[in-house]
PDB file of N, CA and C in Angstrom:
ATOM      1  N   UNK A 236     155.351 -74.844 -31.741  1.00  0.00           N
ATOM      2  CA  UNK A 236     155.502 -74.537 -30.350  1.00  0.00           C
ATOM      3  C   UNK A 236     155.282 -73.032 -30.162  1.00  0.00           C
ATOM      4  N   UNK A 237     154.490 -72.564 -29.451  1.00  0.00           N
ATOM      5  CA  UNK A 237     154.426 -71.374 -28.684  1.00  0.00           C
ATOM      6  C   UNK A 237     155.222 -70.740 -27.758  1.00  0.00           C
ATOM      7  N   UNK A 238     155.778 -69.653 -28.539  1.00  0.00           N
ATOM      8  CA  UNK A 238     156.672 -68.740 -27.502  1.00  0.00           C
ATOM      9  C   UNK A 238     156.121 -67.984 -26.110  1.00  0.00           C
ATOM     10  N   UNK A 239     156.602 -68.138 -25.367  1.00  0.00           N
ATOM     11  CA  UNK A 239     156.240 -67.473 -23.786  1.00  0.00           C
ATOM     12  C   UNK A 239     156.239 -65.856 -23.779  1.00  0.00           C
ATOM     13  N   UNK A 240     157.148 -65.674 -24.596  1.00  0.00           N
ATOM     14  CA  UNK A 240     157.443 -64.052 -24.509  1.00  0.00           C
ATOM     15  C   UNK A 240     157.127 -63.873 -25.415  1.00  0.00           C
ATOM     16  N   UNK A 241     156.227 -62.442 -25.582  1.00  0.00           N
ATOM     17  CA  UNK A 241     155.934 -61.448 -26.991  1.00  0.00           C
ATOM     18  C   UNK A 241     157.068 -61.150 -27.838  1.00  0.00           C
ATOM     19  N   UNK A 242     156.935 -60.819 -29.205  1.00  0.00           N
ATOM     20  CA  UNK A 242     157.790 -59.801 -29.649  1.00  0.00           C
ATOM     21  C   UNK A 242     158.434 -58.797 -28.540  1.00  0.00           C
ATOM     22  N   UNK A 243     159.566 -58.123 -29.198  1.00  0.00           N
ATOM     23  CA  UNK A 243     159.074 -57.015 -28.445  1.00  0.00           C
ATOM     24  C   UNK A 243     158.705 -55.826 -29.488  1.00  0.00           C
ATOM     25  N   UNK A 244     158.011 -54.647 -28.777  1.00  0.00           N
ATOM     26  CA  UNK A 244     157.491 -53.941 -29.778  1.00  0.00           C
ATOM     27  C   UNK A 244     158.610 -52.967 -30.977  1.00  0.00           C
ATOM     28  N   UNK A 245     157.845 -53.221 -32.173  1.00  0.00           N
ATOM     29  CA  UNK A 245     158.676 -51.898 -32.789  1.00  0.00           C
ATOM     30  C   UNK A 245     159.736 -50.775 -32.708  1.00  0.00           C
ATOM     31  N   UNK A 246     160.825 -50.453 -32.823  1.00  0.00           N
ATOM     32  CA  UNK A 246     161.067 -49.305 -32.736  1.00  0.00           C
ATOM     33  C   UNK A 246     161.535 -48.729 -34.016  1.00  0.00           C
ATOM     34  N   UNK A 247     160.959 -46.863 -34.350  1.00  0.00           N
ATOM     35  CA  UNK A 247     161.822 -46.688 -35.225  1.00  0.00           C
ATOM     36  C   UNK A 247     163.260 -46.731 -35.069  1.00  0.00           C
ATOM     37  N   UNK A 248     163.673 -46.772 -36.182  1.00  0.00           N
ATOM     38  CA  UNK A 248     164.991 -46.565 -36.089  1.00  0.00           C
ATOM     39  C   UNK A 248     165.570 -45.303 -35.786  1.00  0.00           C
ATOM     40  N   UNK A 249     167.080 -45.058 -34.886  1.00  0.00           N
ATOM     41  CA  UNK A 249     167.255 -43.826 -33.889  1.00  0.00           C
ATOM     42  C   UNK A 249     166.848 -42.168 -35.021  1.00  0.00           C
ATOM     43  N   UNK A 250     167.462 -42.494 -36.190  1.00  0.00           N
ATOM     44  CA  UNK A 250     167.301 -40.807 -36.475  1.00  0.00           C
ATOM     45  C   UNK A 250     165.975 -40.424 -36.662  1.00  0.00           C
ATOM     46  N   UNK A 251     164.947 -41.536 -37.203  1.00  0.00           N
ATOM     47  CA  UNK A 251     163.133 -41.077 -37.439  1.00  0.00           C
ATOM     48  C   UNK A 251     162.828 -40.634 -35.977  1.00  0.00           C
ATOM     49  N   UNK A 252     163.710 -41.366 -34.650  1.00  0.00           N
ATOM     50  CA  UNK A 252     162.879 -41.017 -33.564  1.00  0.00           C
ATOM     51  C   UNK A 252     163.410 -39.700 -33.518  1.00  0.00           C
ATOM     52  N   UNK A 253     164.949 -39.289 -33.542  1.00  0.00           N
ATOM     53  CA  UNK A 253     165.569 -38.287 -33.095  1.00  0.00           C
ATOM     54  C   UNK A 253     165.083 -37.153 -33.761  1.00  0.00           C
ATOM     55  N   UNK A 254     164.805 -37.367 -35.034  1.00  0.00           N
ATOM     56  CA  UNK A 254     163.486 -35.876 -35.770  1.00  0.00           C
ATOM     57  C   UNK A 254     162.839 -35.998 -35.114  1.00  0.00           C
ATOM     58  N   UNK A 255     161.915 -37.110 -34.990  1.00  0.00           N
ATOM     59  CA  UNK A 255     160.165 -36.968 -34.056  1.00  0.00           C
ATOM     60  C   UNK A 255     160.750 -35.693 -32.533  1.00  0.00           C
ATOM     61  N   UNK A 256     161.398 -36.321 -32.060  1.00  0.00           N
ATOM     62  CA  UNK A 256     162.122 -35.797 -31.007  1.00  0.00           C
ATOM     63  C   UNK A 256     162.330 -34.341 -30.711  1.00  0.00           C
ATOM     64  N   UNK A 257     163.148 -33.825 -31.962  1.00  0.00           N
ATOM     65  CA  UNK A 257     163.458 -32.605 -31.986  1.00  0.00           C
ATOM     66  C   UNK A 257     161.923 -31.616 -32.614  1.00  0.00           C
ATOM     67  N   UNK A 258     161.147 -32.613 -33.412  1.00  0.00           N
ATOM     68  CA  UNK A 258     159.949 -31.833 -33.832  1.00  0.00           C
ATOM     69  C   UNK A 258     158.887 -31.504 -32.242  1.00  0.00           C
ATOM     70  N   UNK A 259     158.655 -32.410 -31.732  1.00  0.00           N
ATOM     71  CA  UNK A 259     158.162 -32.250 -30.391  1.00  0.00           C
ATOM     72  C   UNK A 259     158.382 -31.325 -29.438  1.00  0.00           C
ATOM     73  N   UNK A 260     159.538 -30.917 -29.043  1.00  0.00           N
ATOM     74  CA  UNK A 260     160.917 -30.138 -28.398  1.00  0.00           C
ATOM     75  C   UNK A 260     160.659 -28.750 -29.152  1.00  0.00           C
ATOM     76  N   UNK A 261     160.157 -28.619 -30.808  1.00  0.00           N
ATOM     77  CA  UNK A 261     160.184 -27.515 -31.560  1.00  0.00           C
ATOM     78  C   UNK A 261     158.586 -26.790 -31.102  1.00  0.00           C
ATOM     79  N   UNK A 262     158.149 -27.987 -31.303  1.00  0.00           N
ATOM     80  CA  UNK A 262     156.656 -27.688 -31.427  1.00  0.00           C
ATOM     81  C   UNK A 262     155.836 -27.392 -29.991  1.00  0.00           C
ATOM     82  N   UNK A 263     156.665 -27.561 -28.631  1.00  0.00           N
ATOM     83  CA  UNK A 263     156.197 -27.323 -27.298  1.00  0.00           C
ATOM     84  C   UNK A 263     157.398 -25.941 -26.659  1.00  0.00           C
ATOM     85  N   UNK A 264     158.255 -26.001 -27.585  1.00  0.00           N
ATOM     86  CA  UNK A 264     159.485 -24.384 -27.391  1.00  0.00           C
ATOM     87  C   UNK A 264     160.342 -24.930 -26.399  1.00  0.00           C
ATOM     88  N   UNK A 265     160.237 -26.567 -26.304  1.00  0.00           N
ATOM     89  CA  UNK A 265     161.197 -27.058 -25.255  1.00  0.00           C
ATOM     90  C   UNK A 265     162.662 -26.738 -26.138  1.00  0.00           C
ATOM     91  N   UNK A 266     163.185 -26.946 -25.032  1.00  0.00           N
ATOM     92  CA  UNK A 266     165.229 -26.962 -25.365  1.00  0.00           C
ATOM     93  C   UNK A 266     165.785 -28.346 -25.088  1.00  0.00           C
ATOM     94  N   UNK A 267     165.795 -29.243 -26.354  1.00  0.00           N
ATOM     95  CA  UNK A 267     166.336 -30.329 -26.707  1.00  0.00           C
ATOM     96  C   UNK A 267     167.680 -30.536 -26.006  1.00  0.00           C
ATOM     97  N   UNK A 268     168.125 -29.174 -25.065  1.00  0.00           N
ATOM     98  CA  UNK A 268     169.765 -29.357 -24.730  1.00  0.00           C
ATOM     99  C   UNK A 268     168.993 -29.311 -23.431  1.00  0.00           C
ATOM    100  N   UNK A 269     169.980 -30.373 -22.244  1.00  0.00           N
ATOM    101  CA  UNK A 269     169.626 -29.665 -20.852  1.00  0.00           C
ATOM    102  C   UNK A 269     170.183 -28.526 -20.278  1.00  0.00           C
ATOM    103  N   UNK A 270     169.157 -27.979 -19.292  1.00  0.00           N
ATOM    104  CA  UNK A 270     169.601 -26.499 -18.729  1.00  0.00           C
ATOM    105  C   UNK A 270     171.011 -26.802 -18.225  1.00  0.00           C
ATOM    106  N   UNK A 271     171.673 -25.813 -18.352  1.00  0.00           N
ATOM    107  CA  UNK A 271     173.162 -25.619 -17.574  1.00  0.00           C
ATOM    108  C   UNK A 271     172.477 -25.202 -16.131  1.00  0.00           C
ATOM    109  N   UNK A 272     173.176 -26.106 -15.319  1.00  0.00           N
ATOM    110  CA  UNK A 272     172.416 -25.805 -13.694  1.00  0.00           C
ATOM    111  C   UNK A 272     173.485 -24.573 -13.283  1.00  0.00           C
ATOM    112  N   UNK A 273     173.040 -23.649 -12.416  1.00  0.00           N
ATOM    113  CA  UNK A 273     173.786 -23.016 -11.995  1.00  0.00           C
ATOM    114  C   UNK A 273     175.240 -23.080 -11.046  1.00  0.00           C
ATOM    115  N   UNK A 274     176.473 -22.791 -10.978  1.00  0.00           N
ATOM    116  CA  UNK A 274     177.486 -23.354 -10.292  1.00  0.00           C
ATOM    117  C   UNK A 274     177.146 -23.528  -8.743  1.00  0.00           C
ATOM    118  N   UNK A 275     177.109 -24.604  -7.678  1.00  0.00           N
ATOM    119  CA  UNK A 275     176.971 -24.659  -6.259  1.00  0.00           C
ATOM    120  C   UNK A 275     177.466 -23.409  -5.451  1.00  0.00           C
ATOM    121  N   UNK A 276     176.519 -22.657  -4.985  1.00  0.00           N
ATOM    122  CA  UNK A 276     176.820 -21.643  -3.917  1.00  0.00           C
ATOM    123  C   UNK A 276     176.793 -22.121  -2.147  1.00  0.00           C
ATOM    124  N   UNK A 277     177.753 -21.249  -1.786  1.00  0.00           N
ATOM    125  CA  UNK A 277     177.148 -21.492  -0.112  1.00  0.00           C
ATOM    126  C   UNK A 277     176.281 -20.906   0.702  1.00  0.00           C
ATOM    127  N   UNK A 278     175.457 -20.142  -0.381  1.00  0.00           N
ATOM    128  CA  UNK A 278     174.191 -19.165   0.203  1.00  0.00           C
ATOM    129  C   UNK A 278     173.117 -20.446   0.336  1.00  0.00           C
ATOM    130  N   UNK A 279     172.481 -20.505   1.767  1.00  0.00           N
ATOM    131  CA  UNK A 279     171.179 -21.530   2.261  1.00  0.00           C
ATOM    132  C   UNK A 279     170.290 -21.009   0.913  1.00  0.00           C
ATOM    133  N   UNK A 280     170.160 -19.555   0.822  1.00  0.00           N
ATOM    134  CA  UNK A 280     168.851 -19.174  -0.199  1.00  0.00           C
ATOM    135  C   UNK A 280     169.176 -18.279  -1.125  1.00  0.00           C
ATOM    136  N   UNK A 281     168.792 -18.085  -2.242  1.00  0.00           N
ATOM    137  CA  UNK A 281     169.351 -17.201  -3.052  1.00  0.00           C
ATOM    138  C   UNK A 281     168.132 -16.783  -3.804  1.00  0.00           C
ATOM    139  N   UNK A 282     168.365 -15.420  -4.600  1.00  0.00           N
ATOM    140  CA  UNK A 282     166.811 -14.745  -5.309  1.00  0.00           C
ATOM    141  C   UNK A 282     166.959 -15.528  -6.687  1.00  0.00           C
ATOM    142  N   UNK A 283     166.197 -16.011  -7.586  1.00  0.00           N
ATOM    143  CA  UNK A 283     166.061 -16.346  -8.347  1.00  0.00           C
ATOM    144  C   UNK A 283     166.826 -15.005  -9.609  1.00  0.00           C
ATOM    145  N   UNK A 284     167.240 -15.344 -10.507  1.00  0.00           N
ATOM    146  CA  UNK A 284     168.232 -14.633 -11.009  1.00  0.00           C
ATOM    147  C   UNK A 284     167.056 -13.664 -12.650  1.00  0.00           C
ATOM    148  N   UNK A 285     166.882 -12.450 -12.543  1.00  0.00           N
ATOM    149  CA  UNK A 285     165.870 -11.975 -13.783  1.00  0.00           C
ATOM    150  C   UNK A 285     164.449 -11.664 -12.976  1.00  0.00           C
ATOM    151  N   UNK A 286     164.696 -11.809 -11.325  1.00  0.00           N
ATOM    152  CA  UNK A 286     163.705 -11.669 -10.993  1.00  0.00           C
ATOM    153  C   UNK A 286     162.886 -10.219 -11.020  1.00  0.00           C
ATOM    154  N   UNK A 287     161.700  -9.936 -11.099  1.00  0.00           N
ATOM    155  CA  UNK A 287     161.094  -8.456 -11.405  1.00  0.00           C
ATOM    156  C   UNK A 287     160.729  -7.491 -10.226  1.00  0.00           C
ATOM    157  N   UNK A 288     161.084  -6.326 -10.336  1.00  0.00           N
ATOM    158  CA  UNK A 288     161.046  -5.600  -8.925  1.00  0.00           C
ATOM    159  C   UNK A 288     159.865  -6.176  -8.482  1.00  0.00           C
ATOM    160  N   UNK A 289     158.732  -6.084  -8.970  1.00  0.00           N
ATOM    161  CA  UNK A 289     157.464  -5.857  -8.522  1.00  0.00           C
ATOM    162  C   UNK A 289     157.354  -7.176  -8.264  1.00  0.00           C
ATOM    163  N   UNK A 290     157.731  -8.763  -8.397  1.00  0.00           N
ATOM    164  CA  UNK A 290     157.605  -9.816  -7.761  1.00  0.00           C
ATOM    165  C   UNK A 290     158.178  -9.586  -6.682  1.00  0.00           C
ATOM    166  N   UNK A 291     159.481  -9.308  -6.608  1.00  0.00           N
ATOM    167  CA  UNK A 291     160.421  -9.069  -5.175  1.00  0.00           C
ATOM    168  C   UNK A 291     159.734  -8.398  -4.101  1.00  0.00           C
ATOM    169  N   UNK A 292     159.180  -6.802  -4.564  1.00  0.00           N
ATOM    170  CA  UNK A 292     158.572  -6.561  -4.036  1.00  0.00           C
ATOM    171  C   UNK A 292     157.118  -7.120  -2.927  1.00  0.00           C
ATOM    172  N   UNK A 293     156.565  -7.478  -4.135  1.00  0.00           N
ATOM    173  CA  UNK A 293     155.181  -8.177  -3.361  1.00  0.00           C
ATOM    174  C   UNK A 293     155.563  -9.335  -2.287  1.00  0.00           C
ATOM    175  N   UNK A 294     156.818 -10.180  -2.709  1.00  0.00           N
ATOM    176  CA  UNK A 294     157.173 -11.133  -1.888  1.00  0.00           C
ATOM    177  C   UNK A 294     157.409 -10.949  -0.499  1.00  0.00           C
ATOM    178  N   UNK A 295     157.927  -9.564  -0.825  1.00  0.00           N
ATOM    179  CA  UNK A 295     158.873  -8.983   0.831  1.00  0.00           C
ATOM    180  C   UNK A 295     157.700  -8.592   1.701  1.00  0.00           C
ATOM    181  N   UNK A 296     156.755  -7.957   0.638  1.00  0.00           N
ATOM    182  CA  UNK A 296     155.627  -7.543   1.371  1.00  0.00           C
ATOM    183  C   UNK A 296     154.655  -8.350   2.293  1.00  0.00           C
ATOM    184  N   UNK A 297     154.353  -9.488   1.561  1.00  0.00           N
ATOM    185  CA  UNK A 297     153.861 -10.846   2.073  1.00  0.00           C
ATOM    186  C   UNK A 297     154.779 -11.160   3.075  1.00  0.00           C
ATOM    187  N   UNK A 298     156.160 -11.133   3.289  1.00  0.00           N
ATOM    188  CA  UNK A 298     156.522 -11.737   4.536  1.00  0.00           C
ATOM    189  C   UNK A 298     156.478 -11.043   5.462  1.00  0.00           C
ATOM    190  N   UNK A 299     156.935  -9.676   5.702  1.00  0.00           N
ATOM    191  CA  UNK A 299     156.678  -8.386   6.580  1.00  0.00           C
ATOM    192  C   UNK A 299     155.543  -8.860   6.822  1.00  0.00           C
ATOM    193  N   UNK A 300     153.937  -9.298   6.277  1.00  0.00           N
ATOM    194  CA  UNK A 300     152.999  -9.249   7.021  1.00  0.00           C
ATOM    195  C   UNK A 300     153.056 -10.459   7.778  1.00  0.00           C
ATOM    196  N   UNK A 301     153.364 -11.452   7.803  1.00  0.00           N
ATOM    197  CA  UNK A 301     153.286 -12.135   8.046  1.00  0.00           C
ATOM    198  C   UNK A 301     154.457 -12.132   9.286  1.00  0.00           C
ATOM    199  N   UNK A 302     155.344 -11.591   8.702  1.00  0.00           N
ATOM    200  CA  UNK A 302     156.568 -11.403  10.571  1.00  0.00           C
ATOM    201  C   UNK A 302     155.909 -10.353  11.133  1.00  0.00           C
ATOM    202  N   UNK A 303     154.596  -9.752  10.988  1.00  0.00           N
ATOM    203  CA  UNK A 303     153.656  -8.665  12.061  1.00  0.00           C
ATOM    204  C   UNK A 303     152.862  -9.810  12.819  1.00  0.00           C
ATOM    205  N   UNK A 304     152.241 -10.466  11.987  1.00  0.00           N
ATOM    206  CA  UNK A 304     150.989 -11.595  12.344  1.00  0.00           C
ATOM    207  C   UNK A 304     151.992 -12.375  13.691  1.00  0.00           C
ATOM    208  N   UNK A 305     152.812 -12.988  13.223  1.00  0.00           N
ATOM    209  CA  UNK A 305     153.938 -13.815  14.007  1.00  0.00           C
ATOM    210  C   UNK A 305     154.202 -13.128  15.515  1.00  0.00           C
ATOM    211  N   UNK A 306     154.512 -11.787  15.207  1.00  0.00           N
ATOM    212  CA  UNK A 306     154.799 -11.337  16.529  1.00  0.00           C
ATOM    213  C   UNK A 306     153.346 -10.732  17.387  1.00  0.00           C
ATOM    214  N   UNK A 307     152.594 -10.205  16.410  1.00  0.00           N
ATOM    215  CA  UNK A 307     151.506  -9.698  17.146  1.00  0.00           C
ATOM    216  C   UNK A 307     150.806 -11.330  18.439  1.00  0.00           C
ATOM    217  N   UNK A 308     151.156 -12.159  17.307  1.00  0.00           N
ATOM    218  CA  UNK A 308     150.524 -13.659  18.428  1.00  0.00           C
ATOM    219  C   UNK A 308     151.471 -13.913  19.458  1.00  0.00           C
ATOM    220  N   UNK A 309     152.730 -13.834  18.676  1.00  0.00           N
ATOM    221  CA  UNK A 309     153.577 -13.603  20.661  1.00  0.00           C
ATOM    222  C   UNK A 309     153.568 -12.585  21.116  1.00  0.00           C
ATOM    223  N   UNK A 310     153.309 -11.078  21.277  1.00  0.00           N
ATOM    224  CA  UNK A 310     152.891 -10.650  22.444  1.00  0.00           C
ATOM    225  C   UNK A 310     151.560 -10.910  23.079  1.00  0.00           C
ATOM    226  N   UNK A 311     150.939 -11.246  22.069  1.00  0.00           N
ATOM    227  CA  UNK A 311     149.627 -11.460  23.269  1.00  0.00           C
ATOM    228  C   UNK A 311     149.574 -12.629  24.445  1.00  0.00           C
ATOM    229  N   UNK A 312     150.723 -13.455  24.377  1.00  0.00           N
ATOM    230  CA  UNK A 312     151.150 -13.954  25.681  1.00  0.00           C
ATOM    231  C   UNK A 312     152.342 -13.918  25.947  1.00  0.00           C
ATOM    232  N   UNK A 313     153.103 -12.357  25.868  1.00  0.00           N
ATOM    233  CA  UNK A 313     153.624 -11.537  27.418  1.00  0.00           C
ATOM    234  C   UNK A 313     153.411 -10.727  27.777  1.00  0.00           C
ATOM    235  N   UNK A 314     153.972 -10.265  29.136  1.00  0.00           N
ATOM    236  CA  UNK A 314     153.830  -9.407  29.737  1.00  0.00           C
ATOM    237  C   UNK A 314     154.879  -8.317  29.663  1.00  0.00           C
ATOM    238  N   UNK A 315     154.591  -6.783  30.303  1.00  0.00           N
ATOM    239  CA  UNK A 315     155.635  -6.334  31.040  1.00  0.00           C
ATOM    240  C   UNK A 315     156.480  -5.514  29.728  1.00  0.00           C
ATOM    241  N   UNK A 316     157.387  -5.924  29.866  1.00  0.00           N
ATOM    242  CA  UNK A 316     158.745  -5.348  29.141  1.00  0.00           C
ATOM    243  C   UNK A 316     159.264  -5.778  27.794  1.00  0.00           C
ATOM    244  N   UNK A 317     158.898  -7.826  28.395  1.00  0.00           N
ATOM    245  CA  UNK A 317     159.093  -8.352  27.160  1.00  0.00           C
ATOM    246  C   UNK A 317     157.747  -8.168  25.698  1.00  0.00           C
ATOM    247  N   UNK A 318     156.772  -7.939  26.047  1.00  0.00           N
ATOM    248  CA  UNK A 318     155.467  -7.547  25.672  1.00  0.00           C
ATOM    249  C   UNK A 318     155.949  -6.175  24.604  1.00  0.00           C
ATOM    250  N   UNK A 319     156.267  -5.389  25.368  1.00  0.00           N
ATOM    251  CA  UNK A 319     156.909  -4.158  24.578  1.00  0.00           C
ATOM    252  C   UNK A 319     157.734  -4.108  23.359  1.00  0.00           C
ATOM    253  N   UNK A 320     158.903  -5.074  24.580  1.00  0.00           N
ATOM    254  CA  UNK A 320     159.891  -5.352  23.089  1.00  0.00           C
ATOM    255  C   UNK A 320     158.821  -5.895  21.388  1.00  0.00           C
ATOM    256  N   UNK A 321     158.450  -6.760  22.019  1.00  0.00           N
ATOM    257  CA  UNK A 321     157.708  -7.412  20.645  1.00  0.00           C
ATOM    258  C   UNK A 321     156.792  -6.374  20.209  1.00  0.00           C
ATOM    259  N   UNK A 322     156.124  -5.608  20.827  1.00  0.00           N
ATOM    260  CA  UNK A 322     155.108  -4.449  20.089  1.00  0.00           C
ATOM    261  C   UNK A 322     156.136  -3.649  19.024  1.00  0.00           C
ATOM    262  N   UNK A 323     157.762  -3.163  20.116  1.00  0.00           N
ATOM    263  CA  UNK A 323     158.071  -2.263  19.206  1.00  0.00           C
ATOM    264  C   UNK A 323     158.636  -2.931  17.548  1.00  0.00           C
ATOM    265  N   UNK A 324     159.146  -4.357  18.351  1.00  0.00           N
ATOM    266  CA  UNK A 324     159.318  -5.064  16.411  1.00  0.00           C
ATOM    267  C   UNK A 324     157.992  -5.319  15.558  1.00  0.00           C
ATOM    268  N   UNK A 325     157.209  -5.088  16.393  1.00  0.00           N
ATOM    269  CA  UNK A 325     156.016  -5.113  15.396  1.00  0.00           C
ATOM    270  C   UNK A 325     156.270  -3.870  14.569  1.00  0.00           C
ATOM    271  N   UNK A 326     156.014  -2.713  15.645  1.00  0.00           N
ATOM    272  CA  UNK A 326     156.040  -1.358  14.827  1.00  0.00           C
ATOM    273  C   UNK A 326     157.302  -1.378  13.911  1.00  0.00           C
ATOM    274  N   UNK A 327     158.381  -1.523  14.026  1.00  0.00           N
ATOM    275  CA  UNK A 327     159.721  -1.539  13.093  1.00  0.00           C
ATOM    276  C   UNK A 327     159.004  -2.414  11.677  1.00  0.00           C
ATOM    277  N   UNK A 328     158.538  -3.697  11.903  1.00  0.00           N
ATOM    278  CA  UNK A 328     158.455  -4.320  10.279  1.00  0.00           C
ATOM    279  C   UNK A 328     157.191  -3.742   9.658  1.00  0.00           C
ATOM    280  N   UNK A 329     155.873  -3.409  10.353  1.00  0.00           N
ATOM    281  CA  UNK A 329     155.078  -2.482   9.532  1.00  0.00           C
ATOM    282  C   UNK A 329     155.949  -1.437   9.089  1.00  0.00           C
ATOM    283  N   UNK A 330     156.543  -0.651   9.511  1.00  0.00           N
ATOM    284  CA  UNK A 330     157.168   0.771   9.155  1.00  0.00           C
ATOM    285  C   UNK A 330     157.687   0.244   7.904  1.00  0.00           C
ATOM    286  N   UNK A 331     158.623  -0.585   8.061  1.00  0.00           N
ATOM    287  CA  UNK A 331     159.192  -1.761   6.748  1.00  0.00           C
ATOM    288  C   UNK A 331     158.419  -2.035   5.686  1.00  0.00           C
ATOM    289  N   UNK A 332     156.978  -2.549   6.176  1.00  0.00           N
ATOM    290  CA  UNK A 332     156.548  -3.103   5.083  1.00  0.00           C
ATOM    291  C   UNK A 332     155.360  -1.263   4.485  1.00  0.00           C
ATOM    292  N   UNK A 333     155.565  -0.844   5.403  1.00  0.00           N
ATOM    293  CA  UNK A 333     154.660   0.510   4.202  1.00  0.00           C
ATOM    294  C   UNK A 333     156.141   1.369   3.458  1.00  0.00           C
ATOM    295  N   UNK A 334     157.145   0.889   4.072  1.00  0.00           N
ATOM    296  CA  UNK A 334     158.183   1.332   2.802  1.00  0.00           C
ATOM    297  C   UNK A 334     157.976   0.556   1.480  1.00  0.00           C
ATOM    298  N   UNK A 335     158.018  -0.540   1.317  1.00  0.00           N
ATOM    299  CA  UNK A 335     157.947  -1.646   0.635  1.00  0.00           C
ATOM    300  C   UNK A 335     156.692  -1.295  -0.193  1.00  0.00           C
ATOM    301  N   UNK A 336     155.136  -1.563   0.296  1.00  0.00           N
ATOM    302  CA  UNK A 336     154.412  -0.945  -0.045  1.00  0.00           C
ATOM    303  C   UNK A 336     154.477   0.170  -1.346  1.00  0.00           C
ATOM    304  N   UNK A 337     154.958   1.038  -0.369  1.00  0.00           N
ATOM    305  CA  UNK A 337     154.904   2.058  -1.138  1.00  0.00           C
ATOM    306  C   UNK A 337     156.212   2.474  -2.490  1.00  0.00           C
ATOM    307  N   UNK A 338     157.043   1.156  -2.196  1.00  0.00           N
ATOM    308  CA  UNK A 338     157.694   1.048  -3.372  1.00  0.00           C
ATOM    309  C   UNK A 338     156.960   0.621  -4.322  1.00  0.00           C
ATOM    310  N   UNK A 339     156.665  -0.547  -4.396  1.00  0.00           N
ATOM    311  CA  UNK A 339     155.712  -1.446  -4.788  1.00  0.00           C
ATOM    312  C   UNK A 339     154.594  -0.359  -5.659  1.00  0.00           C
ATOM    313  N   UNK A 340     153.818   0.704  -5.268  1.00  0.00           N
ATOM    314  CA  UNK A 340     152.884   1.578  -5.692  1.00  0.00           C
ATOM    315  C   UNK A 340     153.683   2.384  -6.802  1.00  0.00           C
ATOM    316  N   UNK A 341     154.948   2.524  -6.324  1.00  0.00           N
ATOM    317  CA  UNK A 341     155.712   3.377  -7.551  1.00  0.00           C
ATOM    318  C   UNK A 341     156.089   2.873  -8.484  1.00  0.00           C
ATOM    319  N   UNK A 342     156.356   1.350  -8.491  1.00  0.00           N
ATOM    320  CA  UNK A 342     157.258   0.622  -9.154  1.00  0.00           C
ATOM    321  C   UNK A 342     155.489   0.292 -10.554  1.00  0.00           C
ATOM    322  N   UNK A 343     154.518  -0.225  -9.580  1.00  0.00           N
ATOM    323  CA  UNK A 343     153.224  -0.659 -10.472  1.00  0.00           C
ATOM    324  C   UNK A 343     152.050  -0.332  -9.851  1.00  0.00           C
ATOM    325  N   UNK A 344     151.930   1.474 -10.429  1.00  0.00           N
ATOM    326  CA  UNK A 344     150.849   1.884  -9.865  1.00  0.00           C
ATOM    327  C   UNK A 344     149.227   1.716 -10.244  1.00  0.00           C
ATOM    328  N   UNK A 345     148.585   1.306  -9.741  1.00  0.00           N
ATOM    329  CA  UNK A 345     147.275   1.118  -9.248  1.00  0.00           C
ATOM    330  C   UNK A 345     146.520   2.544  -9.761  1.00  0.00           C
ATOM    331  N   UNK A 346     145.856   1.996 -11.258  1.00  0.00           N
ATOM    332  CA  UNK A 346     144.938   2.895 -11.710  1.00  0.00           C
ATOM    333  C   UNK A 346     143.493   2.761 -11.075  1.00  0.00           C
TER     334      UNK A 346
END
C-alpha cells in the first residue's frame, strides 16, 4: 500500500545544526545573540545613538532646505503682511541653514 504523505525531510540533529548555525553567524559577522532593543522612551523621535557630526549635520541641512522650499511655495500665495511673515521665516531658516553649512565645512572640509 502506498502512503499519501512523504517522508518528512531529514534533519540534522540539533548540535550539527547549532555549529552550522553559529559558523554562518561567524562567517557573515552576524551576532548569534539578539540585539538588546533599547528601553521605551516618550520622545515621538529620537537621534539615533553614535550618530556622526557630519551625518547630523548634512541631515539638518537637507531639512532647513527643504523648510525654505516649503515656505517659499506658501508665500507665493499670500499677500500683504501675511506674505512677509513667511519671507521673514524664510530668511531666519536660510540664516540657519548657512550656520549649519558652515559647520558642516569645518567639521569635513572640502579639498
Amino acid at each position: 500500500m502506498k502512503k499519501v504523505t512523504p517522508n518528512p525531510p531529514y534533519y540534522l540533529n540539533d548540535q550539527k545544526f547549532h555549529d552550522a548555525a553559529q559558523r554562518a553567524f561567524k562567517h557573515y559577522d552576524l551576532n548569534s545573540e539578539p540585539a538588546v532593543s533599547p528601553p521605551p522612551s516618550d520622545k515621538l523621535f529620537a537621534v539615533r545613538a553614535g550618530l556622526s557630526t557630519e551625518v547630523a549635520l548634512c541631515n539638518a541641512s537637507e531639512i532647513l532646505e527643504s523648510a525654505a522650499v516649503s515656505a517659499y511655495d506658501c508665500a507665493e500665495h499670500l499677500d500683504g503682511a501675511s506674505r512677509k511673515q513667511v519671507l521673514a521665516v524664510v530668511q531666519l531658516v536660510e540664516m540657519a541653514q548657512l550656520l549649519v553649512d558652515e559647520a558642516l565645512n569645518r567639521e569635513c572640509p572640502v579639498a
